[in-house]
Amino acid sequence: MADVLHTVENGVSWITLNRPEAMNAVTWDQRERIIALLDEASADPDVRAVVVTATGRGFCAGADLRGAPSLGDQVPGDVARTIRRGAQRFVGAVLDCEKPVIAAVNGTAAGIGAHLAFACDLVLASESARFIEVFVRRGLVPDGGGAYLLPRLIGPQRAKELMFFGDAMRAAEARELGLVNRVVPPEELEKTAREWAERLAQGPTRALALTKQLVNASLDADRATAFAAEAAAQEINMTTRDAREGVASFVERREARYEGR
């Protein structure tokens, strides 16, 4: 059985981590496969939304380094390079995907697994899900974009609390903090993810891609830069068929029919 399951249904790319016996601790091979699938989703006009989820009790228990290529004798710079090429590329692939990405968190999301979820555009969580900034328990600095993502999502004080103590956070608490959009019973997680993803897949795909880019970039931009990017994005968007369809449907007082082009 493949370590990453993949299907495309109704315009949605379903990416499923499939090592339940290891709580879906992500291997080097899995990471590269998921990065490739996210890249393919960006380029494929028939894919209009993405769901990242997992089998078993765990969403992703962090990084499993046992399958990584051997580094041999390390010299200064090797660790930083490994993180840039590994965990940071992994999280960056989610942030840079041109289609909206939903995390359907079925269980424990720890370390890079938590950051994988937090990088997604929308986060659905099972009531049994937990999020753990596990790095401090191992004497490590958070990597995979954690110190970038968390302060932007919940502010620096809350981010430090999670990262300094490494305590497990239940799904309901994560929702209260703004890290999760919705918490659902375990048996409703896939159904809710499917409903959300298929709704996104029926939307104006390029407008959603540009909106994602604007929102993500706004967190690092001043007002003048953000406003200029917004105007440029609308200029680009108005060249799409979906934008013309959206305006026409308004004028003609009918429901828009978007094609993702």
Coordinates of C-alpha atoms in Angstrom, one line a residue:
M1 CA 0.0 0.0 0.0
A2 CA 1.3 3.4 -0.9
D3 CA 2.5 5.7 1.9
V4 CA 0.6 8.6 0.2
L5 CA -2.8 7.9 -1.3
H6 CA -4.0 10.2 -4.1
T7 CA -7.3 10.6 -6.0
V8 CA -8.9 13.5 -7.9
E9 CA -12.7 13.6 -7.5
N10 CA -15.0 16.4 -8.7
G11 CA -12.2 18.8 -9.1
V12 CA -10.6 18.1 -5.7
S13 CA -7.2 16.5 -5.3
W14 CA -7.3 14.3 -2.2
I15 CA -3.8 13.8 -0.6
T16 CA -3.8 11.2 2.2
L17 CA -0.9 10.3 4.4
N18 CA -1.1 6.6 4.8
R19 CA 1.3 5.3 7.5
P20 CA -1.2 4.8 10.3
E21 CA 1.1 2.4 12.2
A22 CA 3.6 5.3 12.6
M23 CA 0.9 7.9 13.3
N24 CA 1.7 9.2 9.9
A25 CA 5.1 10.6 10.9
V26 CA 6.2 11.9 7.5
T27 CA 9.2 10.3 5.7
W28 CA 11.5 11.9 3.1
D29 CA 9.7 10.0 0.3
Q30 CA 6.3 11.0 1.5
R31 CA 7.3 14.6 1.8
E32 CA 8.7 14.7 -1.8
R33 CA 5.5 13.0 -3.1
I34 CA 3.2 15.5 -1.3
I35 CA 5.3 18.5 -2.6
A36 CA 5.0 17.1 -6.1
L37 CA 1.3 16.6 -5.8
L38 CA 0.8 20.2 -4.6
D39 CA 2.9 21.4 -7.5
E40 CA 0.8 19.3 -9.9
A41 CA -2.4 20.7 -8.4
S42 CA -1.2 24.2 -9.2
A43 CA -0.6 23.4 -12.8
D44 CA -3.6 21.2 -13.5
P45 CA -6.7 23.3 -14.5
D46 CA -8.9 20.3 -13.7
V47 CA -7.8 20.4 -10.0
R48 CA -9.5 23.3 -8.3
A49 CA -9.1 22.5 -4.6
V50 CA -6.9 20.3 -2.4
V51 CA -7.6 18.3 0.8
V52 CA -4.7 17.0 2.9
T53 CA -5.7 14.4 5.4
A54 CA -4.5 11.0 6.8
T55 CA -5.6 7.5 7.8
G56 CA -5.7 6.1 11.3
R57 CA -5.5 7.9 14.6
G58 CA -2.8 10.4 13.7
F59 CA -2.8 13.2 11.2
C60 CA 1.0 13.6 11.2
A61 CA 3.2 12.9 14.3
G62 CA 6.1 14.9 12.9
A63 CA 9.1 14.0 10.8
D64 CA 10.4 10.5 10.4
L65 CA 14.0 10.9 9.5
R66 CA 14.8 7.2 9.2
G67 CA 14.2 7.2 5.5
A68 CA 16.2 10.4 4.8
P69 CA 19.4 10.2 2.7
S70 CA 22.5 9.9 4.8
L71 CA 24.4 13.1 5.4
G72 CA 27.7 11.3 6.3
D73 CA 30.1 13.5 8.3
Q74 CA 28.3 16.8 8.9
V75 CA 29.9 20.2 8.6
P76 CA 28.5 23.6 9.6
G77 CA 25.7 24.5 7.2
D78 CA 24.4 20.9 6.6
V79 CA 21.6 21.2 9.1
A80 CA 20.4 24.5 7.8
R81 CA 20.5 23.2 4.2
T82 CA 18.5 20.1 5.3
I83 CA 15.8 22.2 6.8
R84 CA 15.6 24.5 3.8
R85 CA 15.3 21.6 1.4
G86 CA 13.1 19.6 3.7
A87 CA 10.7 21.0 6.2
Q88 CA 10.7 24.5 4.8
R89 CA 10.0 23.3 1.2
F90 CA 7.3 21.1 2.6
V91 CA 5.4 23.9 4.3
G92 CA 6.2 26.3 1.5
A93 CA 4.6 24.0 -1.0
V94 CA 1.3 24.4 0.8
L95 CA 1.6 28.1 1.1
D96 CA 2.5 28.5 -2.5
C97 CA 0.0 26.1 -4.0
E98 CA -2.2 28.0 -6.4
K99 CA -5.4 26.1 -5.3
P100 CA -7.1 26.5 -1.9
V101 CA -5.8 23.7 0.5
I102 CA -7.9 22.3 3.3
A103 CA -6.4 20.4 6.1
A104 CA -8.8 17.7 7.5
V105 CA -7.0 16.9 10.8
N106 CA -8.2 13.4 11.9
G107 CA -5.9 13.0 14.9
T108 CA -2.6 14.2 16.5
A109 CA -0.7 16.8 14.5
A110 CA 2.7 17.3 16.1
G111 CA 5.8 19.2 15.1
I112 CA 6.0 19.5 11.3
G113 CA 2.5 17.8 11.2
A114 CA 1.0 20.8 13.1
H115 CA 2.8 23.2 10.8
L116 CA 1.5 21.3 7.7
A117 CA -2.0 21.9 9.0
F118 CA -1.4 25.6 10.0
A119 CA 0.0 26.3 6.5
C120 CA -3.3 25.2 4.9
D121 CA -5.9 27.8 3.9
L122 CA -8.7 26.3 5.9
V123 CA -8.4 23.8 8.8
L124 CA -11.1 21.3 9.8
A125 CA -10.4 19.2 12.8
S126 CA -12.0 16.1 14.4
E127 CA -13.0 16.4 18.0
S128 CA -10.2 13.9 18.7
A129 CA -7.5 16.0 17.1
R130 CA -4.6 17.4 19.1
F131 CA -1.9 19.9 18.1
I132 CA 1.5 19.8 19.7
E133 CA 4.5 22.1 19.3
V134 CA 6.7 19.1 20.2
F135 CA 10.1 20.6 19.4
V136 CA 10.9 22.0 22.9
R137 CA 10.4 18.5 24.3
R138 CA 13.3 17.4 22.2
G139 CA 15.5 20.4 23.0
L140 CA 14.9 21.8 19.5
V141 CA 14.0 25.1 17.8
P142 CA 10.7 24.9 16.0
D143 CA 11.3 24.5 12.3
G144 CA 9.2 24.0 9.2
G145 CA 8.0 27.6 9.4
G146 CA 6.5 27.4 12.9
A147 CA 7.9 30.6 14.3
Y148 CA 6.7 32.3 11.1
L149 CA 3.2 30.9 10.9
L150 CA 2.1 30.9 14.6
P151 CA 2.7 34.5 15.5
R152 CA 0.8 35.6 12.3
L153 CA -2.1 33.3 13.2
I154 CA -2.5 33.9 16.9
G155 CA 0.1 36.6 18.0
P156 CA 3.5 36.3 19.6
Q157 CA 2.4 35.7 23.2
R158 CA 0.2 32.7 22.4
A159 CA 2.8 31.4 20.0
K160 CA 5.5 31.5 22.6
E161 CA 3.2 29.8 25.1
L162 CA 2.7 26.9 22.8
M163 CA 6.3 26.7 21.7
F164 CA 7.9 27.2 25.1
F165 CA 5.8 24.5 26.9
G166 CA 5.0 22.0 24.1
D167 CA 1.7 21.1 25.7
A168 CA -0.9 19.2 23.7
M169 CA -3.8 21.5 22.6
R170 CA -7.2 20.0 21.9
A171 CA -9.1 20.8 18.8
A172 CA -11.7 23.0 20.6
E173 CA -8.9 25.1 22.1
A174 CA -7.2 25.4 18.7
R175 CA -10.5 26.7 17.3
E176 CA -10.9 29.3 20.1
L177 CA -7.4 30.6 19.3
G178 CA -8.2 30.8 15.6
L179 CA -5.9 28.0 14.4
V180 CA -8.9 25.8 13.3
N181 CA -11.9 26.9 11.3
R182 CA -14.3 24.2 12.5
V183 CA -14.3 21.2 14.8
V184 CA -16.6 18.3 13.9
P185 CA -17.3 14.8 15.2
P186 CA -14.8 12.2 13.8
E187 CA -17.5 10.6 11.6
E188 CA -18.3 13.9 10.0
L189 CA -14.7 15.0 9.1
E190 CA -14.5 13.5 5.6
K191 CA -18.0 14.6 4.7
T192 CA -17.4 18.2 5.8
A193 CA -14.0 18.3 4.0
R194 CA -15.7 17.0 0.9
E195 CA -18.5 19.6 1.1
W196 CA -16.0 22.5 1.6
A197 CA -13.6 21.4 -1.0
E198 CA -16.3 20.7 -3.7
R199 CA -17.8 24.1 -3.0
L200 CA -14.3 25.7 -3.5
A201 CA -13.9 23.6 -6.7
Q202 CA -17.0 25.2 -8.1
G203 CA -15.7 28.7 -7.5
P204 CA -13.6 31.2 -9.6
T205 CA -10.4 29.3 -9.2
R206 CA -8.0 32.0 -10.4
A207 CA -9.7 34.6 -8.2
L208 CA -9.2 32.3 -5.3
A209 CA -5.5 31.8 -6.1
L210 CA -4.9 35.5 -6.3
T211 CA -6.9 36.1 -3.1
K212 CA -4.7 33.5 -1.3
Q213 CA -1.6 35.2 -2.5
L214 CA -2.8 38.6 -1.4
V215 CA -3.8 37.5 2.1
N216 CA -0.6 35.6 2.7
A217 CA 1.6 38.5 1.4
S218 CA -0.3 41.1 3.3
L219 CA 1.0 39.8 6.6
D220 CA 4.5 40.9 5.5
A221 CA 3.6 44.1 3.5
D222 CA 3.0 47.7 4.3
R223 CA -0.3 49.3 3.1
A224 CA 1.1 50.8 -0.1
T225 CA 2.6 47.5 -1.1
A226 CA -0.6 45.6 -0.2
F227 CA -2.8 48.0 -2.1
A228 CA -0.6 47.9 -5.2
A229 CA -0.6 44.1 -5.1
E230 CA -4.4 44.1 -4.8
A231 CA -4.9 46.4 -7.8
A232 CA -2.5 44.3 -9.9
A233 CA -4.3 41.1 -8.9
Q234 CA -7.6 42.5 -9.9
E235 CA -6.1 43.6 -13.2
I236 CA -4.9 40.1 -13.9
N237 CA -8.1 38.5 -12.6
M238 CA -10.3 40.6 -15.0
T239 CA -8.6 38.8 -18.0
T240 CA -10.1 35.5 -16.8
R241 CA -13.3 33.8 -18.2
D242 CA -14.6 33.4 -14.7
A243 CA -14.4 37.1 -14.0
R244 CA -16.3 37.9 -17.1
E245 CA -18.8 35.2 -16.2
G246 CA -19.2 36.6 -12.7
V247 CA -19.9 40.1 -14.0
A248 CA -22.3 38.9 -16.7
S249 CA -24.2 36.7 -14.2
F250 CA -24.7 39.8 -12.0
V251 CA -25.9 41.9 -14.9
E252 CA -28.2 39.1 -16.1
R253 CA -29.5 38.3 -12.6
R254 CA -28.6 34.6 -12.7
E255 CA -26.2 32.3 -10.8
A256 CA -22.6 32.3 -12.1
R257 CA -21.2 29.1 -13.7
Y258 CA -17.5 29.1 -13.0
E259 CA -15.1 26.9 -15.0
G260 CA -11.8 27.6 -13.2
R261 CA -10.4 29.4 -16.2

